[in-house]
Coordinates of C-alpha atoms in Angstrom, one line a residue:
M1 CA 44.5 58.2 -43.6
Q2 CA 48.6 55.8 -44.1
R3 CA 48.6 52.9 -41.0
T4 CA 51.8 52.2 -39.4
T5 CA 50.4 48.6 -37.3
A6 CA 48.5 45.4 -39.7
P7 CA 47.2 45.8 -41.9
F8 CA 48.1 48.4 -44.1
R9 CA 46.5 50.0 -47.0
A10 CA 48.6 48.2 -49.1
D11 CA 48.7 44.5 -47.4
V12 CA 49.4 40.4 -48.8
V13 CA 47.6 37.3 -48.5
G14 CA 51.2 35.2 -48.6
S15 CA 51.9 33.0 -50.7
F16 CA 54.1 33.5 -53.3
L17 CA 55.1 31.3 -56.5
R18 CA 57.6 29.5 -55.3
P19 CA 61.2 29.7 -57.7
A20 CA 62.5 27.0 -59.5
A21 CA 65.9 26.2 -57.0
I22 CA 63.0 25.1 -54.2
K23 CA 61.5 23.5 -57.1
Q24 CA 64.4 21.1 -57.1
A25 CA 65.6 20.9 -54.1
R26 CA 61.6 19.1 -52.7
E27 CA 62.0 16.4 -56.0
Q28 CA 65.8 16.2 -54.8
F29 CA 64.7 15.1 -50.9
A30 CA 61.8 13.5 -52.2
A31 CA 64.2 10.6 -54.0
G32 CA 66.2 10.6 -51.4
E33 CA 69.0 13.1 -53.0
I34 CA 69.8 15.7 -50.5
D35 CA 68.6 16.0 -46.8
A36 CA 66.3 17.5 -44.8
A37 CA 68.8 20.1 -43.3
A38 CA 70.1 20.6 -47.5
L39 CA 66.8 20.9 -48.8
R40 CA 66.1 23.4 -45.4
R41 CA 69.1 25.3 -46.8
V42 CA 67.6 26.2 -50.0
E43 CA 64.4 27.6 -48.8
D44 CA 66.0 29.9 -46.2
E45 CA 68.4 31.3 -49.4
E46 CA 65.0 31.4 -51.9
I47 CA 62.6 33.2 -48.1
R48 CA 65.6 35.7 -47.7
H49 CA 65.3 36.0 -51.4
V50 CA 61.3 36.4 -52.2
V51 CA 61.7 38.6 -48.8
E52 CA 63.7 41.4 -50.6
Q53 CA 61.5 41.6 -53.5
Q54 CA 58.2 41.7 -50.7
L55 CA 60.9 45.4 -49.3
A56 CA 61.0 46.2 -53.5
S57 CA 57.9 46.3 -53.4
G58 CA 57.4 48.5 -51.0
L59 CA 55.2 46.7 -48.9
Q60 CA 55.4 47.1 -45.0
V61 CA 54.5 43.3 -44.6
V62 CA 56.6 40.2 -45.7
T63 CA 55.8 36.9 -45.7
D64 CA 57.5 33.4 -46.0
G65 CA 55.7 32.6 -49.2
E66 CA 54.9 29.3 -47.6
F67 CA 57.7 27.9 -49.5
R68 CA 58.3 25.3 -46.6
R69 CA 54.7 24.2 -48.0
A70 CA 53.9 21.3 -50.5
W71 CA 50.3 22.8 -48.9
W72 CA 48.4 26.7 -47.4
H73 CA 46.7 24.2 -45.0
F74 CA 48.0 20.5 -44.7
D75 CA 51.7 21.5 -43.5
F76 CA 50.3 22.7 -40.8
F77 CA 48.3 20.3 -40.0
D78 CA 50.6 17.3 -39.5
G79 CA 52.1 19.8 -37.5
L80 CA 49.8 19.6 -34.6
Q81 CA 48.8 16.5 -32.2
G82 CA 46.5 14.1 -32.3
V83 CA 46.7 14.5 -36.4
E84 CA 47.7 12.1 -39.2
R85 CA 48.1 12.7 -43.0
Y86 CA 46.9 10.0 -45.2
E87 CA 46.0 9.2 -49.3
A88 CA 42.1 9.9 -50.8
E89 CA 41.2 8.5 -52.3
Q90 CA 40.2 11.6 -54.7
G91 CA 41.9 15.5 -54.6
I92 CA 39.6 18.0 -53.9
Q93 CA 37.5 18.8 -57.2
F94 CA 38.2 22.5 -57.7
N95 CA 36.4 23.8 -61.2
G96 CA 37.6 21.4 -64.2
I97 CA 40.3 19.9 -62.3
Q98 CA 41.3 17.8 -58.7
T99 CA 44.2 18.7 -56.6
K100 CA 46.2 14.9 -55.2
A101 CA 44.7 12.4 -53.7
R102 CA 45.7 13.7 -49.6
G103 CA 43.5 14.3 -46.6
V104 CA 43.7 14.6 -43.3
R105 CA 41.7 13.0 -39.6
V106 CA 42.0 13.9 -36.1
T107 CA 43.7 10.4 -34.7
G108 CA 44.1 12.1 -31.2
K109 CA 43.5 13.9 -28.6
L110 CA 44.3 17.6 -30.7
G111 CA 46.8 20.1 -29.2
F112 CA 49.6 22.9 -30.5
G113 CA 52.5 21.1 -28.7
D114 CA 56.0 22.4 -30.4
H115 CA 55.4 22.9 -33.6
P116 CA 57.6 23.7 -36.1
M117 CA 56.2 26.2 -37.9
L118 CA 57.3 28.3 -34.6
E119 CA 60.9 27.8 -36.2
D120 CA 59.8 28.9 -39.5
F121 CA 58.4 31.5 -38.6
R122 CA 61.7 32.8 -35.8
F123 CA 63.3 32.7 -39.4
L124 CA 61.5 35.1 -41.3
N125 CA 61.1 37.5 -38.3
S126 CA 64.7 37.0 -38.4
I127 CA 65.3 38.3 -42.0
S128 CA 62.1 41.1 -42.1
G129 CA 63.7 44.4 -41.5
D130 CA 62.0 47.3 -40.4
A131 CA 58.9 45.3 -42.0
V132 CA 56.4 43.2 -40.1
A133 CA 57.3 39.4 -40.7
K134 CA 53.5 37.8 -40.7
M135 CA 52.4 33.9 -40.6
T136 CA 49.6 32.7 -42.2
I137 CA 48.3 28.9 -41.1
P138 CA 44.4 27.8 -41.4
S139 CA 41.8 29.1 -39.5
P140 CA 40.1 26.7 -37.4
S141 CA 37.2 25.0 -39.1
V142 CA 39.3 23.9 -42.2
L143 CA 40.5 21.4 -40.2
H144 CA 36.6 20.3 -39.5
F145 CA 34.7 21.1 -42.7
R146 CA 37.0 19.2 -45.4
G147 CA 35.7 15.6 -43.6
G148 CA 33.4 16.2 -41.5
R149 CA 32.5 13.8 -38.2
K150 CA 33.9 10.6 -40.3
M151 CA 37.6 11.9 -40.2
I152 CA 37.2 12.6 -36.7
D153 CA 37.9 9.2 -34.9
A154 CA 34.7 8.3 -32.5
E155 CA 36.6 6.8 -29.7
V156 CA 38.5 9.2 -28.9
Y157 CA 36.0 12.2 -29.8
P158 CA 32.2 10.3 -29.1
D159 CA 31.1 14.0 -28.9
L160 CA 31.8 16.4 -31.1
A161 CA 30.9 19.6 -28.6
D162 CA 34.4 18.1 -26.9
Y163 CA 36.7 18.4 -29.9
F164 CA 35.3 21.2 -31.0
D165 CA 36.3 22.2 -27.7
D166 CA 40.0 21.3 -28.0
L167 CA 40.2 22.9 -31.5
A168 CA 39.5 26.3 -29.8
L169 CA 42.2 25.8 -27.1
T170 CA 44.3 23.9 -29.6
Y171 CA 44.0 27.2 -31.5
R172 CA 44.1 30.0 -28.8
D173 CA 47.7 27.6 -28.1
A174 CA 48.8 28.5 -31.2
I175 CA 48.3 31.9 -31.0
K176 CA 50.0 32.5 -27.7
A177 CA 52.5 29.8 -29.5
F178 CA 53.5 32.3 -32.4
Y179 CA 52.9 35.7 -29.9
D180 CA 56.0 34.5 -27.9
A181 CA 58.0 33.5 -30.6
G182 CA 57.4 37.6 -31.5
C183 CA 55.0 37.2 -34.3
R184 CA 52.5 40.6 -34.6
Y185 CA 50.5 39.8 -37.7
L186 CA 48.9 36.2 -37.8
Q187 CA 46.7 35.7 -40.4
L188 CA 44.3 32.2 -40.8
D189 CA 43.1 30.6 -43.9
D190 CA 40.2 30.2 -44.8
T191 CA 37.9 27.8 -47.7
V192 CA 34.7 27.0 -45.3
W193 CA 33.1 31.0 -44.4
A194 CA 33.1 31.2 -49.2
Y195 CA 31.2 27.1 -48.4
L196 CA 29.0 28.9 -46.4
C197 CA 28.5 32.1 -49.3
S198 CA 27.8 28.5 -51.9
E199 CA 23.9 26.8 -52.7
D200 CA 26.0 24.5 -54.6
Q201 CA 28.3 23.6 -51.6
K202 CA 25.3 23.9 -48.5
R203 CA 23.7 21.2 -51.3
Q204 CA 26.2 19.1 -50.9
I205 CA 26.7 19.9 -46.6
R206 CA 23.2 19.5 -46.6
E207 CA 23.7 15.6 -47.7
R208 CA 26.1 14.7 -46.1
G209 CA 24.1 15.5 -42.8
D210 CA 25.0 18.6 -41.4
D211 CA 23.4 22.5 -41.3
P212 CA 24.8 25.2 -42.8
E213 CA 23.5 27.2 -40.5
E214 CA 24.1 25.5 -37.2
L215 CA 28.4 25.4 -39.0
A216 CA 28.3 28.4 -39.3
Q217 CA 26.9 29.4 -35.6
T218 CA 29.9 26.8 -34.0
Y219 CA 33.2 28.1 -36.0
A220 CA 31.8 31.3 -35.3
R221 CA 32.2 30.2 -31.6
V222 CA 35.6 28.0 -32.1
L223 CA 37.3 31.5 -33.7
N224 CA 36.2 33.5 -30.7
K225 CA 37.2 31.3 -28.0
A226 CA 40.5 31.0 -29.6
L227 CA 40.3 34.8 -30.0
E228 CA 39.8 35.1 -25.7
D229 CA 42.7 36.3 -24.2
K230 CA 44.2 37.5 -28.0
P231 CA 47.2 40.2 -26.2
A232 CA 46.2 43.7 -27.5
D233 CA 49.0 44.1 -29.5
L234 CA 48.4 41.2 -32.5
T235 CA 46.5 41.6 -35.3
V236 CA 45.3 38.3 -36.4
G237 CA 43.7 38.9 -39.7
L238 CA 41.1 35.8 -41.3
H239 CA 41.2 35.7 -45.4
V240 CA 37.7 34.1 -47.1
C241 CA 39.2 32.2 -49.3
R242 CA 36.9 30.8 -52.7
G243 CA 39.2 28.1 -53.1
N244 CA 42.5 28.1 -55.7
F245 CA 44.1 26.2 -57.6
R246 CA 46.6 26.4 -60.6
S247 CA 44.2 29.4 -61.1
T248 CA 40.6 27.6 -60.7
W249 CA 38.2 28.5 -57.8
I250 CA 35.6 26.0 -56.3
S251 CA 32.4 28.3 -54.6
E252 CA 30.9 31.1 -55.8
G253 CA 28.1 33.3 -54.3
G254 CA 28.0 37.3 -52.3
Y255 CA 29.0 36.6 -48.6
E256 CA 25.2 38.3 -47.2
P257 CA 25.0 34.6 -46.0
V258 CA 26.9 35.0 -43.7
A259 CA 28.0 38.0 -43.3
E260 CA 25.9 38.9 -40.0
I261 CA 27.7 36.4 -38.3
L262 CA 31.0 36.4 -39.7
F263 CA 31.9 40.5 -39.6
G264 CA 29.9 40.8 -37.1
G265 CA 30.1 39.2 -34.8
V266 CA 33.7 37.4 -35.1
N267 CA 36.1 39.3 -33.5
I268 CA 38.6 39.2 -36.1
D269 CA 41.1 42.6 -36.5
A270 CA 40.8 41.8 -40.9
F271 CA 38.7 40.5 -42.8
F272 CA 40.9 39.8 -46.0
L273 CA 37.3 39.0 -48.6
E274 CA 37.6 38.1 -51.9
Y275 CA 36.5 40.6 -54.5
D276 CA 37.8 40.2 -57.6
N277 CA 35.1 39.2 -59.9
A278 CA 31.0 38.6 -60.0
R279 CA 31.1 35.9 -58.6
S280 CA 32.2 37.7 -55.1
G281 CA 29.0 38.9 -55.1
G282 CA 28.4 43.3 -53.7
F283 CA 29.8 45.5 -50.9
E284 CA 26.6 45.1 -49.0
P285 CA 27.7 42.9 -46.9
L286 CA 30.5 44.5 -45.4
R287 CA 27.4 47.1 -44.2
F288 CA 28.0 44.3 -41.2
I289 CA 31.5 45.6 -40.3
K290 CA 31.9 47.1 -37.2
P291 CA 32.8 51.0 -36.6
G292 CA 36.0 51.4 -34.9
H293 CA 40.0 49.2 -35.4
Q294 CA 38.1 46.4 -37.8
Q295 CA 39.8 46.5 -41.4
V296 CA 38.2 45.1 -44.7
V297 CA 41.1 44.3 -46.5
L298 CA 39.2 43.9 -50.0
G299 CA 40.6 41.6 -52.4
L300 CA 40.3 43.8 -55.6
I301 CA 43.8 43.0 -57.3
T302 CA 44.0 39.0 -59.0
T303 CA 46.1 36.7 -58.6
K304 CA 44.6 33.8 -61.5
E305 CA 46.2 35.4 -64.0
G306 CA 48.8 37.6 -65.0
Q307 CA 46.9 40.5 -66.2
L308 CA 47.5 44.3 -64.4
E309 CA 43.9 46.0 -63.4
D310 CA 43.2 49.6 -64.4
P311 CA 44.6 50.9 -61.8
Q312 CA 41.3 53.1 -62.1
S313 CA 38.1 50.7 -62.1
V314 CA 40.1 49.5 -58.7
Q315 CA 40.1 52.6 -57.1
A316 CA 36.1 53.2 -58.8
R317 CA 35.2 49.6 -56.7
I318 CA 37.0 50.9 -54.0
E319 CA 35.0 54.3 -53.6
E320 CA 31.6 52.0 -54.4
A321 CA 32.7 49.9 -50.9
T322 CA 32.7 53.4 -48.7
Q323 CA 28.6 53.2 -49.5
Y324 CA 29.1 50.6 -46.4
I325 CA 32.3 51.3 -45.3
D326 CA 35.0 54.0 -43.9
I327 CA 37.5 54.7 -46.0
N328 CA 39.6 54.2 -43.8
Q329 CA 38.6 51.3 -42.6
I330 CA 39.6 50.0 -46.0
C331 CA 42.5 48.1 -47.5
L332 CA 43.8 46.4 -50.6
S333 CA 45.5 43.9 -51.4
P334 CA 45.5 40.8 -53.9
Q335 CA 43.0 38.5 -53.5
C336 CA 45.3 35.5 -53.0
G337 CA 47.5 33.8 -52.3
F338 CA 50.0 33.4 -56.1
A339 CA 50.5 29.5 -55.0
S340 CA 48.0 28.2 -52.0
T341 CA 49.8 24.9 -53.2
E342 CA 53.7 24.5 -54.7
E343 CA 51.9 24.0 -58.4
G344 CA 51.3 27.2 -58.3
N345 CA 48.8 29.8 -60.8
N346 CA 49.4 30.4 -64.3
L347 CA 51.3 33.7 -64.6
T348 CA 54.6 34.1 -64.1
E349 CA 56.9 36.0 -61.3
Q350 CA 57.5 39.2 -62.9
Q351 CA 53.3 39.2 -63.2
Q352 CA 53.6 38.6 -59.6
W353 CA 55.3 41.7 -58.6
D354 CA 54.0 43.4 -60.7
K355 CA 50.4 42.5 -59.5
L356 CA 51.9 43.9 -55.9
R357 CA 53.4 47.2 -57.0
L358 CA 50.1 48.2 -58.7
V359 CA 48.5 47.0 -55.1
V360 CA 51.4 49.5 -53.9
D361 CA 51.1 52.1 -56.2
I362 CA 47.1 52.8 -55.7
A363 CA 47.1 52.7 -52.4
K364 CA 49.3 55.4 -52.2
N365 CA 46.9 56.7 -54.4
V366 CA 43.7 56.4 -52.0
W367 CA 45.5 57.5 -49.2

């Protein structure tokens, strides 16, 4: 059966390749050749265009492509109270490549405040037409995981329990603020749960003095506390990502190590799960998804390369997943965004739109 509320049978994770006009305007702004208002006017125009393209692809949901951001996560964290960005010693290590050397650290009490991305959402919502406007922000666990204890001021938070309480409350305030701004579809992007599935990443976690199982319990508690009192007509999704930078990745391993606590215990409306290659494992962990309204959005279409998947093969994989979860709890999307950072993945804009139309066409055939 088709769905008239989020998530939709054909859905999208969020980011899109930055068009040339955006890249040029950002370079001009960085060089002092244009001001922030001029940059925003360019962004507005390009966001209007990317919304039109999403609608033309047949989607019932639209995002702003994250066109106002350089990163999927740092720009949001920058806007939180008590968080500052800094120049790191090195970038984040992906499979054979590193990002720019950036980081964030907690230097004061956490709070949401009047976050600048509220206005970003209001603009998207005003031009979304008949589609549902989706806002994408990083999950709370991401703020803690990358730097851990050493990136949280010990004078501000001598006890990490207080930090995690404030983190949950900050996100609860964020959820309410976006809802009050008109948002009815919010997505939390989270690389951490995939790291907790990776033996190599878990080894690194232990080496720095953390316990992967304890972290999973903590992050689940933070998410559920943040979701307390969530309005019934707000859909909140969680996108579990294995890393996405210039078509490379970080973690590998199936969802089994976190499936019971994540799928069985976190009160999310929809799980966006990457299933575009063998690194993602099988569908068996989906048996922990609670029957009922919870949806699983299978990311069976890769955003890391432009070659189109065979529709029959994708449909066969959806059929395979129904061994563990009801077909009416399944949706389809690309495995990730097309540009988690402003650099973007290794495919063309035309290939990007061809991928989305493929998602829409397959969903129509299946449901």
